[in-house]
């Protein structure tokens, strides 16, 4: 009953190990299988919409299982609890395992969000176990990581002037930065019209490679299968969404690109990105206020410098337009963040000091002092450029 | 240390998928269908305990569902207590909840925490293997 060969046959499916096994599957076998799947469904339905829906349902089952399996294999049993986390899980891990290639991250706001999310992730880890005075500043801190990642994104997008400016400050060892020079062909983007829409676009989906669509089928796209996979992953993780696949014609290319459009349901909190960033900034303040000793302070000084240039870099990217958001930490410091499409301003109110930073002077100090006068009843004096704050030097 | 612990797997829509008694004095194991909410209860003097287990499970469900969003870890230990039973839960990526009710005295022992965690991880692997099969 057991075949002769190198592969050990397991009689019980529960005994088989969950390891990766063979990484490669025959492409032609997959193409045949998929075409058979489509043809079978074609015979069962009357119209195109129904066919798409059936393909999506098939993909949904795959997605639910893929989520469990990949979380176990790749992520070492850590779940995703945030929107950006699950999105980057989909468009990096899932895509890499299923289709054998990694999607490039689109330059711009999405990368910043990913960076900030990673940062707050690490901060969350540290916050659970470590108190600020137990924080070992010798190891690469959150801000080093943050700055390096932001810088790497700047280089990827050919913002060389930023890199040169920072080189002069001699803050980052350049070996840490590995610019990825391949063109951004596939990406994860955020829709501009609606808050809750995201798009994964790819030059050609694997499932579409060997399928030709008849003209009278209209806008039918076999990418509905992949859309179903994505929907399965998101749904099982607790982020219900409507996912569809579309062809997007691109000039200069014969075949149109495929875009997977993800529209989240109303109960999903799509505005949580802001809290991640403020979490990171508050962490930094927290650390600063608890610093003891001169060596720690000098390191914090460096961190602050990095943060301030990171902030200016952050402001160059397009952030989500939003109203004034206020987050207060436990130490009487309140961080106010104001953004619109191109400007950003950070206002930090700490007991009797206000620190203002941003990329434009549009939200300038007069406005703040006026509102402060109305609120507090006293005048604010503008002391000009900030040189030190709470005992920490700032460049 | 004759203890029994009740183990349950609950799916995303609060439907129990699997139920078992584990421990040194095991009773018969039962597996419930995914859509079938009626579970045959053992008819002996421990019947009240079985009722209690389901009741405790329902009470713990709400707690877990809030707690699951606050942390990205999978193993949440000792989230609830009822008399002398303690509930620990393991949440998988797809929000499938694995519950374990144990006697309280076990939990003072940190070794048992690891034991429970290992148990959950093994069950998780088995669950994934069963899930992948068509």
Short mmCIF file of C-alpha atoms in Angstrom, two decimals:
data_model
loop_
_atom_site.label_atom_id
_atom_site.label_comp_id
_atom_site.label_asym_id
_atom_site.label_seq_id
_atom_site.Cartn_x
_atom_site.Cartn_y
_atom_site.Cartn_z
CA UNK A 1 0.00 0.00 0.00
CA UNK A 2 2.84 2.38 0.67
CA UNK A 3 4.56 3.39 -2.54
CA UNK A 4 8.25 3.01 -2.93
CA UNK A 5 10.06 6.29 -3.06
CA UNK A 6 11.78 8.94 -1.14
CA UNK A 7 8.64 10.57 0.14
CA UNK A 8 7.37 8.97 3.29
CA UNK A 9 3.71 8.19 3.01
CA UNK A 10 1.57 9.01 5.97
CA UNK A 11 -1.45 6.84 6.53
CA UNK A 12 -3.23 9.38 8.66
CA UNK A 13 -3.56 12.93 7.49
CA UNK A 14 -3.13 14.15 11.01
CA UNK A 15 0.35 12.74 11.18
CA UNK A 16 1.66 14.68 8.25
CA UNK A 17 3.82 17.60 9.26
CA UNK A 18 2.71 21.08 8.45
CA UNK A 19 6.04 22.13 7.06
CA UNK A 20 6.39 23.93 3.78
CA UNK A 21 6.97 20.86 1.69
CA UNK A 22 7.69 21.36 -1.99
CA UNK A 23 7.73 25.01 -2.85
CA UNK A 24 6.92 24.53 -6.49
CA UNK A 25 3.80 23.33 -8.13
CA UNK A 26 3.54 22.63 -11.82
CA UNK A 27 2.20 25.72 -13.57
CA UNK A 28 0.55 23.78 -16.34
CA UNK A 29 -1.19 21.54 -13.87
CA UNK A 30 -2.51 24.57 -12.06
CA UNK A 31 -3.59 26.21 -15.31
CA UNK A 32 -5.49 23.11 -16.35
CA UNK A 33 -7.10 22.81 -12.96
CA UNK A 34 -8.19 26.41 -12.94
CA UNK A 35 -9.55 26.31 -16.45
CA UNK A 36 -11.53 23.22 -15.52
CA UNK A 37 -12.88 25.05 -12.49
CA UNK A 38 -14.03 27.94 -14.66
CA UNK A 39 -15.54 25.70 -17.30
CA UNK A 40 -17.40 23.65 -14.75
CA UNK A 41 -18.89 26.74 -13.23
CA UNK A 42 -19.77 28.06 -16.64
CA UNK A 43 -22.03 25.12 -17.26
CA UNK A 44 -23.86 25.68 -14.01
CA UNK A 45 -24.82 29.31 -14.39
CA UNK A 46 -26.88 31.50 -16.66
CA UNK A 47 -25.10 34.79 -16.49
CA UNK A 48 -21.75 36.39 -15.90
CA UNK A 49 -22.46 37.84 -12.50
CA UNK A 50 -23.35 34.43 -11.19
CA UNK A 51 -20.17 32.98 -12.61
CA UNK A 52 -18.08 35.62 -10.91
CA UNK A 53 -19.85 34.99 -7.66
CA UNK A 54 -19.17 31.28 -7.81
CA UNK A 55 -15.51 31.85 -8.50
CA UNK A 56 -15.40 34.21 -5.58
CA UNK A 57 -16.98 31.67 -3.30
CA UNK A 58 -14.42 29.12 -4.37
CA UNK A 59 -11.71 31.59 -3.56
CA UNK A 60 -13.29 32.41 -0.21
CA UNK A 61 -12.81 28.88 1.02
CA UNK A 62 -9.17 29.03 -0.02
CA UNK A 63 -8.69 32.35 1.70
CA UNK A 64 -10.03 31.20 5.04
CA UNK A 65 -7.66 28.26 5.12
CA UNK A 66 -4.72 30.20 3.80
CA UNK A 67 -5.06 32.68 6.64
CA UNK A 68 -4.88 30.00 9.30
CA UNK A 69 -2.07 28.14 7.66
CA UNK A 70 0.11 31.12 6.92
CA UNK A 71 -0.35 32.67 10.31
CA UNK A 72 0.84 29.46 11.78
CA UNK A 73 3.77 28.93 9.43
CA UNK A 74 5.05 32.36 8.66
CA UNK A 75 4.08 34.60 11.47
CA UNK A 76 4.83 32.40 14.41
CA UNK A 77 1.35 32.43 15.84
CA UNK A 78 0.70 36.10 16.04
CA UNK A 79 -2.64 37.34 14.84
CA UNK A 80 -3.38 40.57 13.07
CA UNK A 81 -5.59 42.92 14.99
CA UNK A 82 -5.30 46.01 12.88
CA UNK A 83 -6.40 46.96 9.42
CA UNK A 84 -3.02 47.85 8.02
CA UNK A 85 -1.58 44.73 9.54
CA UNK A 86 -3.96 42.47 7.76
CA UNK A 87 -3.62 44.42 4.53
CA UNK A 88 0.13 44.17 4.49
CA UNK A 89 -0.19 40.51 5.44
CA UNK A 90 -2.36 39.98 2.38
CA UNK A 91 -0.27 41.83 -0.07
CA UNK A 92 3.09 40.55 1.07
CA UNK A 93 2.86 37.15 2.72
CA UNK A 94 -0.19 35.79 1.00
CA UNK A 95 0.85 36.96 -2.44
CA UNK A 96 4.33 35.63 -1.99
CA UNK A 97 3.21 32.20 -0.92
CA UNK A 98 0.38 31.82 -3.37
CA UNK A 99 1.77 33.42 -6.47
CA UNK A 100 5.46 33.22 -5.88
CA UNK A 101 6.20 36.88 -6.14
CA UNK A 102 6.24 39.78 -3.79
CA UNK A 103 4.23 42.88 -4.50
CA UNK A 104 6.22 46.05 -4.33
CA UNK A 105 4.91 48.53 -1.86
CA UNK A 106 3.69 51.64 -3.55
CA UNK A 107 5.62 54.72 -2.68
CA UNK A 108 3.80 57.30 -0.69
CA UNK A 109 1.26 57.29 2.03
CA UNK A 110 0.86 53.57 2.16
CA UNK A 111 4.48 52.94 2.95
CA UNK A 112 4.43 55.51 5.68
CA UNK A 113 1.44 53.86 7.18
CA UNK A 114 3.16 50.52 7.03
CA UNK A 115 6.21 51.97 8.68
CA UNK A 116 4.25 53.60 11.42
CA UNK A 117 2.30 50.50 11.97
CA UNK A 118 5.46 48.48 12.33
CA UNK A 119 6.77 51.02 14.75
CA UNK A 120 3.73 50.98 16.92
CA UNK A 121 3.78 47.22 16.73
CA UNK A 122 7.19 47.13 18.25
CA UNK A 123 6.22 49.71 20.76
CA UNK A 124 3.24 47.62 21.71
CA UNK A 125 5.50 44.67 22.29
CA UNK A 126 7.80 46.69 24.43
CA UNK A 127 5.04 48.39 26.30
CA UNK A 128 3.65 45.13 27.51
CA UNK A 129 6.78 44.06 29.20
CA UNK A 130 9.13 46.94 29.71
CA UNK A 131 8.91 50.11 31.70
CA UNK A 132 10.66 53.16 30.33
CA UNK A 133 13.48 52.99 32.83
CA UNK A 134 14.11 49.42 31.86
CA UNK A 135 14.30 50.35 28.23
CA UNK A 136 17.74 49.55 27.00
CA UNK A 137 18.77 52.34 24.73
CA UNK A 138 21.75 50.43 23.51
CA UNK A 139 19.66 48.32 21.22
CA UNK A 140 18.21 49.79 18.10
CA UNK A 141 15.23 51.67 19.32
CA UNK A 142 11.92 52.21 17.76
CA UNK A 143 12.96 55.51 16.35
CA UNK A 144 16.06 54.17 14.71
CA UNK A 145 13.91 51.63 13.04
CA UNK A 146 11.38 54.23 12.15
CA UNK A 147 13.87 56.61 10.70
CA UNK A 148 15.63 53.94 8.73
CA UNK A 149 12.44 52.73 7.25
CA UNK A 150 11.25 56.19 6.36
CA UNK A 151 14.59 56.92 4.85
CA UNK A 152 14.54 53.73 2.87
CA UNK A 153 11.21 54.69 1.46
CA UNK A 154 12.57 58.08 0.54
CA UNK A 155 15.37 56.48 -1.39
CA UNK A 156 13.03 54.11 -3.12
CA UNK A 157 11.06 57.03 -4.36
CA UNK A 158 14.14 58.90 -5.51
CA UNK A 159 13.92 61.56 -2.91
CA UNK A 160 17.65 61.81 -2.96
CA UNK A 161 17.72 65.30 -1.62
CA UNK A 162 16.43 64.07 1.67
CA UNK A 163 19.06 61.40 1.82
CA UNK A 164 21.81 63.89 1.11
CA UNK A 165 20.53 66.24 3.76
CA UNK A 166 20.49 63.49 6.30
CA UNK A 167 23.85 62.22 5.24
CA UNK A 168 25.28 65.48 6.37
CA UNK A 169 23.88 64.95 9.79
CA UNK A 170 25.65 61.60 9.76
CA UNK A 171 22.88 59.87 11.56
CA UNK A 172 22.32 56.75 9.57
CA UNK A 173 24.86 54.21 8.52
CA UNK A 174 24.23 53.82 4.85
CA UNK A 175 24.67 50.09 4.87
CA UNK A 176 21.38 49.81 6.59
CA UNK A 177 19.61 51.25 3.61
CA UNK A 178 19.16 48.96 0.68
CA UNK A 179 17.29 50.79 -2.00
CA UNK A 180 15.23 48.55 -4.10
CA UNK A 181 15.62 49.74 -7.62
CA UNK A 182 13.07 47.64 -9.39
CA UNK A 183 10.19 49.62 -10.78
CA UNK A 184 7.03 49.64 -8.78
CA UNK A 185 4.90 47.34 -10.82
CA UNK A 186 2.53 45.92 -8.26
CA UNK A 187 1.33 47.79 -5.27
CA UNK A 188 -1.04 48.29 -2.44
CA UNK A 189 -2.72 51.65 -2.55
CA UNK A 190 -5.38 53.49 -0.71
CA UNK A 191 -8.30 54.86 -2.60
CA UNK A 192 -8.68 58.59 -2.63
CA UNK A 193 -12.40 58.94 -2.91
CA UNK A 194 -13.42 56.84 0.04
CA UNK A 195 -11.80 56.18 3.35
CA UNK A 196 -12.43 52.52 3.32
CA UNK A 197 -11.19 51.50 -0.11
CA UNK A 198 -7.89 49.88 -0.86
CA UNK A 199 -6.48 48.56 -4.08
CA UNK A 200 -4.00 45.87 -4.90
CA UNK A 201 -2.95 46.17 -8.46
CA UNK A 202 -0.92 43.72 -10.41
CA UNK A 203 0.34 43.62 -13.93
CA UNK A 204 -1.06 40.22 -14.63
CA UNK A 205 -2.70 37.84 -12.26
CA UNK A 206 -1.46 34.32 -12.42
CA UNK A 207 -4.94 32.98 -12.84
CA UNK A 208 -5.58 35.19 -15.83
CA UNK A 209 -2.47 34.26 -17.68
CA UNK A 210 -3.88 31.43 -19.66
CA UNK A 211 -7.47 32.57 -19.88
CA UNK A 212 -8.86 34.49 -22.79
CA UNK A 213 -12.16 36.24 -22.32
CA UNK A 214 -14.76 36.28 -25.06
CA UNK A 215 -15.87 39.71 -26.19
CA UNK A 216 -19.49 39.02 -25.41
CA UNK A 217 -18.68 38.30 -21.80
CA UNK A 218 -18.21 41.95 -21.10
CA UNK A 219 -16.23 42.80 -18.05
CA UNK A 220 -15.87 39.33 -16.66
CA UNK A 221 -12.58 38.77 -14.90
CA UNK A 222 -11.29 35.47 -13.61
CA UNK A 223 -9.50 37.49 -11.02
CA UNK A 224 -12.74 37.05 -9.12
CA UNK A 225 -11.12 33.92 -7.78
CA UNK A 226 -8.26 35.91 -6.32
CA UNK A 227 -10.70 38.50 -5.06
CA UNK A 228 -12.45 35.67 -3.28
CA UNK A 229 -9.21 34.58 -1.69
CA UNK A 230 -8.57 38.07 -0.39
CA UNK A 231 -12.10 38.32 0.90
CA UNK A 232 -11.72 34.98 2.66
CA UNK A 233 -8.59 36.15 4.40
CA UNK A 234 -10.06 39.47 5.47
CA UNK A 235 -13.36 38.02 6.57
CA UNK A 236 -11.83 35.30 8.67
CA UNK A 237 -9.55 37.74 10.37
CA UNK A 238 -12.52 39.84 11.40
CA UNK A 239 -12.41 42.63 8.79
CA UNK A 240 -15.43 42.09 6.59
CA UNK A 241 -15.06 43.57 3.15
CA UNK A 242 -16.38 43.45 -0.40
CA UNK A 243 -13.59 42.56 -2.77
CA UNK A 244 -13.82 42.75 -6.54
CA UNK A 245 -11.42 42.42 -9.42
CA UNK A 246 -11.29 44.87 -12.31
CA UNK A 247 -9.37 45.39 -15.47
CA UNK A 248 -7.70 48.74 -15.70
CA UNK A 249 -6.43 49.67 -19.13
CA UNK A 250 -2.97 51.15 -19.17
CA UNK A 251 -1.57 53.14 -22.03
CA UNK A 252 1.39 51.68 -23.73
CA UNK A 253 0.64 48.14 -22.67
CA UNK A 254 -1.34 45.69 -24.66
CA UNK A 255 -2.95 43.90 -21.77
CA UNK A 256 -4.71 45.81 -19.06
CA UNK A 257 -3.60 45.70 -15.47
CA UNK A 258 -5.75 43.95 -12.94
CA UNK A 259 -6.84 45.73 -9.82
CA UNK A 260 -8.33 44.09 -6.79
CA UNK A 261 -10.57 46.58 -5.07
CA UNK A 262 -11.17 46.10 -1.36
CA UNK A 263 -14.01 47.99 0.19
CA UNK A 264 -14.39 47.49 3.89
CA UNK A 265 -17.72 47.18 5.62
CA UNK A 266 -18.86 49.95 7.90
CA UNK A 267 -18.00 48.28 11.15
CA UNK A 268 -14.33 48.12 10.29
CA UNK A 269 -12.37 50.95 11.76
CA UNK A 270 -10.40 52.42 8.87
CA UNK A 271 -9.26 55.48 10.71
CA UNK A 272 -7.08 53.69 13.19
CA UNK A 273 -3.90 54.60 11.38
CA UNK A 274 -3.77 57.90 13.18
CA UNK A 275 -3.73 56.31 16.57
CA UNK A 276 -0.74 54.20 15.60
CA UNK A 277 1.35 57.16 14.75
CA UNK A 278 0.43 59.13 17.81
CA UNK A 279 1.13 56.05 19.83
CA UNK A 280 4.63 56.06 18.48
CA UNK A 281 5.13 59.73 19.17
CA UNK A 282 3.74 59.46 22.63
CA UNK A 283 6.07 56.61 23.29
CA UNK A 284 8.93 58.83 22.46
CA UNK A 285 7.75 61.53 24.80
CA UNK A 286 7.23 59.03 27.51
CA UNK A 287 10.73 57.79 27.11
CA UNK A 288 12.10 61.26 27.11
CA UNK A 289 10.39 62.25 30.29
CA UNK A 290 11.70 59.24 32.10
CA UNK A 291 15.28 59.48 30.98
CA UNK A 292 17.92 59.48 33.64
CA UNK A 293 21.59 60.26 33.33
CA UNK A 294 23.61 62.00 30.68
CA UNK A 295 24.37 59.02 28.49
CA UNK A 296 20.73 58.32 28.15
CA UNK A 297 20.04 61.92 27.44
CA UNK A 298 22.56 62.13 24.68
CA UNK A 299 21.08 59.11 23.06
CA UNK A 300 17.66 60.60 23.38
CA UNK A 301 18.96 63.75 21.81
CA UNK A 302 19.99 61.76 18.81
CA UNK A 303 16.67 60.06 18.75
CA UNK A 304 14.89 63.36 18.85
CA UNK A 305 16.91 64.62 15.93
CA UNK A 306 16.00 61.58 14.01
CA UNK A 307 12.42 62.00 14.92
CA UNK A 308 12.31 65.57 13.77
CA UNK A 309 13.74 64.78 10.39
CA UNK A 310 11.51 61.78 10.18
CA UNK A 311 8.62 64.01 10.90
CA UNK A 312 9.59 66.33 8.12
CA UNK A 313 9.92 63.39 5.80
CA UNK A 314 6.60 62.11 6.92
CA UNK A 315 5.08 65.41 6.09
CA UNK A 316 6.28 65.19 2.54
CA UNK A 317 4.14 62.18 1.94
CA UNK A 318 0.48 62.42 1.37
CA UNK A 319 -1.32 61.75 4.55
CA UNK A 320 -4.96 61.20 5.00
CA UNK A 321 -6.78 64.52 5.23
CA UNK A 322 -8.38 64.82 8.57
CA UNK A 323 -9.45 67.23 11.22
CA UNK A 324 -7.57 68.17 14.29
CA UNK A 325 -6.93 65.11 16.34
CA UNK A 326 -5.88 65.19 19.92
CA UNK A 327 -4.28 62.38 21.82
CA UNK A 328 -3.28 62.72 25.39
CA UNK A 329 -0.76 60.53 27.08
CA UNK A 330 -0.38 59.78 30.71
CA UNK A 331 2.18 62.45 31.41
CA UNK A 332 0.22 65.64 30.87
CA UNK A 333 1.56 66.02 27.39
CA UNK A 334 -0.94 66.49 24.63
CA UNK A 335 -0.07 66.01 21.01
CA UNK A 336 -2.19 67.68 18.43
CA UNK A 337 -1.88 66.75 14.83
CA UNK A 338 -3.35 68.73 12.00
CA UNK A 339 -3.27 67.55 8.43
CA UNK A 340 -4.74 68.34 5.12
CA UNK A 341 -3.76 67.11 1.69
CA UNK A 342 -0.33 68.65 1.67
CA UNK A 343 0.32 70.26 5.02
CA UNK A 344 0.89 68.82 8.36
CA UNK A 345 1.54 70.42 11.70
CA UNK A 346 2.30 68.87 15.02
CA UNK A 347 1.57 70.82 18.13
CA UNK A 348 2.74 69.48 21.41
CA UNK A 349 1.33 71.02 24.53
CA UNK A 350 3.25 70.16 27.65
CA UNK A 351 2.21 71.88 30.88
CA UNK A 352 3.18 75.41 29.97
CA UNK A 353 5.16 74.86 26.78
CA UNK A 354 3.92 74.48 23.26
CA UNK A 355 6.10 72.93 20.58
CA UNK A 356 5.07 73.37 17.01
CA UNK A 357 6.57 71.58 14.05
CA UNK A 358 5.46 70.90 10.56
CA UNK A 359 6.34 71.31 6.94
CA UNK A 360 4.59 74.58 6.23
CA UNK A 361 4.05 77.73 8.12
CA UNK A 362 0.45 77.71 7.09
CA UNK A 363 -0.67 76.60 10.50
CA UNK A 364 1.43 79.19 12.20
CA UNK A 365 2.02 80.37 15.66
CA UNK A 366 -0.36 83.31 15.58
CA UNK A 367 -3.28 81.03 15.21
CA UNK A 368 -2.18 78.95 18.13
CA UNK A 369 -1.57 81.88 20.40
CA UNK A 370 -4.94 83.30 19.57
CA UNK A 371 -6.77 80.14 20.35
CA UNK A 372 -4.68 79.66 23.47
CA UNK A 373 -5.65 83.10 24.63
CA UNK A 374 -9.27 82.30 24.25
CA UNK A 375 -8.99 79.00 25.93
CA UNK A 376 -6.50 79.64 28.65
CA UNK A 377 -6.77 83.34 29.08
CA UNK A 378 -3.08 84.13 28.85
CA UNK A 379 -0.70 85.21 26.16
CA UNK A 380 1.70 82.91 24.42
CA UNK A 381 5.19 84.11 23.69
CA UNK A 382 6.91 82.87 20.60
CA UNK A 383 10.47 81.96 21.48
CA UNK A 384 11.47 81.07 17.93
CA UNK A 385 13.39 77.97 16.99
CA UNK A 386 13.45 75.23 19.50
CA UNK A 387 16.82 74.49 21.02
CA UNK A 388 15.99 72.31 23.90
CA UNK A 389 12.90 70.85 25.37
CA UNK A 390 12.64 69.29 28.77
CA UNK A 391 16.38 69.03 28.97
CA UNK A 392 16.82 67.41 25.57
CA UNK A 393 18.71 69.24 22.85
CA UNK A 394 16.92 69.60 19.54
CA UNK A 395 18.54 70.44 16.22
CA UNK B 1 -4.43 14.88 40.91
CA UNK B 2 -7.64 13.69 39.38
CA UNK B 3 -8.78 16.68 37.48
CA UNK B 4 -10.91 17.05 34.46
CA UNK B 5 -10.78 19.92 32.13
CA UNK B 6 -13.40 20.73 29.57
CA UNK B 7 -12.11 21.67 26.16
CA UNK B 8 -14.19 23.30 23.45
CA UNK B 9 -13.61 24.72 20.00
CA UNK B 10 -15.96 27.52 19.01
CA UNK B 11 -16.17 29.00 15.55
CA UNK B 12 -16.50 32.63 14.59
CA UNK B 13 -20.27 32.69 14.76
CA UNK B 14 -20.34 31.31 18.30
CA UNK B 15 -21.16 27.83 17.12
CA UNK B 16 -19.36 25.05 18.98
CA UNK B 17 -17.46 22.77 16.70
CA UNK B 18 -15.86 20.35 19.11
CA UNK B 19 -16.17 19.46 22.74
CA UNK B 20 -14.13 17.12 24.87
CA UNK B 21 -13.28 16.29 28.45
CA UNK B 22 -9.61 15.88 29.02
CA UNK B 23 -7.75 14.93 32.14
CA UNK B 24 -6.77 12.03 34.28
CA UNK B 25 -10.32 10.83 34.77
CA UNK B 26 -11.75 11.23 31.33
CA UNK B 27 -15.35 10.70 30.49
CA UNK B 28 -16.57 9.97 27.00
CA UNK B 29 -15.59 12.42 24.28
CA UNK B 30 -18.15 14.02 22.06
CA UNK B 31 -17.90 15.83 18.79
CA UNK B 32 -20.68 18.23 17.84
CA UNK B 33 -21.63 19.00 14.25
CA UNK B 34 -20.93 22.51 13.13
CA UNK B 35 -24.51 23.45 12.57
CA UNK B 36 -26.01 21.22 15.20
CA UNK B 37 -26.43 23.04 18.48
CA UNK B 38 -27.90 20.12 20.37
CA UNK B 39 -25.25 18.23 22.26
CA UNK B 40 -25.99 14.96 23.94
CA UNK B 41 -25.19 15.33 27.60
CA UNK B 42 -23.81 12.43 29.61
CA UNK B 43 -26.38 11.05 31.94
CA UNK B 44 -24.61 10.56 35.22
CA UNK B 45 -24.00 12.51 38.38
CA UNK B 46 -21.62 14.82 36.53
CA UNK B 47 -24.46 16.09 34.39
CA UNK B 48 -24.65 19.33 36.27
CA UNK B 49 -21.02 19.94 35.67
CA UNK B 50 -21.54 19.57 31.96
CA UNK B 51 -24.35 22.09 32.02
CA UNK B 52 -22.11 24.36 33.98
CA UNK B 53 -19.34 24.08 31.45
CA UNK B 54 -21.53 25.39 28.67
CA UNK B 55 -22.81 28.17 30.84
CA UNK B 56 -19.31 29.24 31.80
CA UNK B 57 -18.28 29.07 28.19
CA UNK B 58 -20.99 31.47 27.13
CA UNK B 59 -20.06 33.90 29.84
CA UNK B 60 -16.45 33.79 28.78
CA UNK B 61 -17.27 34.34 25.11
CA UNK B 62 -18.02 38.01 25.52
CA UNK B 63 -14.85 38.61 27.44
CA UNK B 64 -12.76 36.86 24.85
CA UNK B 65 -14.24 38.71 21.95
CA UNK B 66 -13.27 42.02 23.43
CA UNK B 67 -9.90 40.81 24.56
CA UNK B 68 -9.04 39.28 21.22
CA UNK B 69 -8.77 42.68 19.58
CA UNK B 70 -6.40 44.16 22.10
CA UNK B 71 -3.48 41.83 21.65
CA UNK B 72 -1.91 40.03 18.77
CA UNK B 73 -0.87 37.04 20.81
CA UNK B 74 -2.81 33.86 20.40
CA UNK B 75 -2.72 32.42 23.90
CA UNK B 76 -4.81 34.31 26.46
CA UNK B 77 -4.61 32.69 29.83
CA UNK B 78 -6.92 32.79 32.82
CA UNK B 79 -9.33 35.30 31.43
CA UNK B 80 -12.25 34.36 33.63
CA UNK B 81 -13.05 32.58 36.86
CA UNK B 82 -16.14 30.86 38.11
CA UNK B 83 -16.07 29.40 41.60
CA UNK B 84 -13.10 27.13 41.28
CA UNK B 85 -12.99 26.82 37.54
CA UNK B 86 -10.63 28.95 35.51
CA UNK B 87 -11.01 29.57 31.81
CA UNK B 88 -8.13 29.99 29.44
CA UNK B 89 -8.55 30.54 25.77
CA UNK B 90 -6.48 30.33 22.60
CA UNK B 91 -7.53 32.39 19.60
CA UNK B 92 -6.43 31.39 16.14
CA UNK B 93 -5.88 33.67 13.18
CA UNK B 94 -9.37 33.11 11.88
CA UNK B 95 -10.86 33.91 15.26
CA UNK B 96 -11.64 30.34 16.07
CA UNK B 97 -11.67 30.13 19.85
CA UNK B 98 -10.31 27.20 21.79
CA UNK B 99 -11.53 27.16 25.38
CA UNK B 100 -10.24 25.20 28.30
CA UNK B 101 -11.82 25.11 31.74
CA UNK B 102 -9.67 23.79 34.50
CA UNK B 103 -9.66 23.51 38.25
CA UNK B 104 -8.20 26.61 39.78
CA UNK B 105 -5.43 24.92 41.64
CA UNK B 106 -3.72 24.07 38.43
CA UNK B 107 -3.21 27.64 37.53
CA UNK B 108 -1.05 28.58 40.46
CA UNK B 109 1.54 26.35 38.99
CA UNK B 110 3.44 28.16 36.27
CA UNK B 111 4.45 24.86 34.74
CA UNK B 112 0.87 24.16 33.97
CA UNK B 113 0.59 27.41 32.10
CA UNK B 114 3.22 26.16 29.73
CA UNK B 115 1.55 22.80 29.64
CA UNK B 116 -1.72 24.36 28.66
CA UNK B 117 -0.03 26.53 26.06
CA UNK B 118 1.70 23.52 24.54
CA UNK B 119 -1.55 21.63 24.53
CA UNK B 120 -3.26 24.47 22.68
CA UNK B 121 -0.51 24.71 20.15
CA UNK B 122 -0.68 21.04 19.37
CA UNK B 123 -4.42 21.17 19.01
CA UNK B 124 -4.03 24.18 16.75
CA UNK B 125 -1.76 22.28 14.43
CA UNK B 126 -4.14 19.37 14.28
CA UNK B 127 -6.97 21.75 13.61
CA UNK B 128 -5.14 23.31 10.68
CA UNK B 129 -4.36 19.91 9.23
CA UNK B 130 -7.99 18.91 9.38
CA UNK B 131 -9.09 22.26 7.99
CA UNK B 132 -6.85 22.04 4.93
CA UNK B 133 -8.23 18.72 3.82
CA UNK B 134 -11.13 19.12 1.43
#
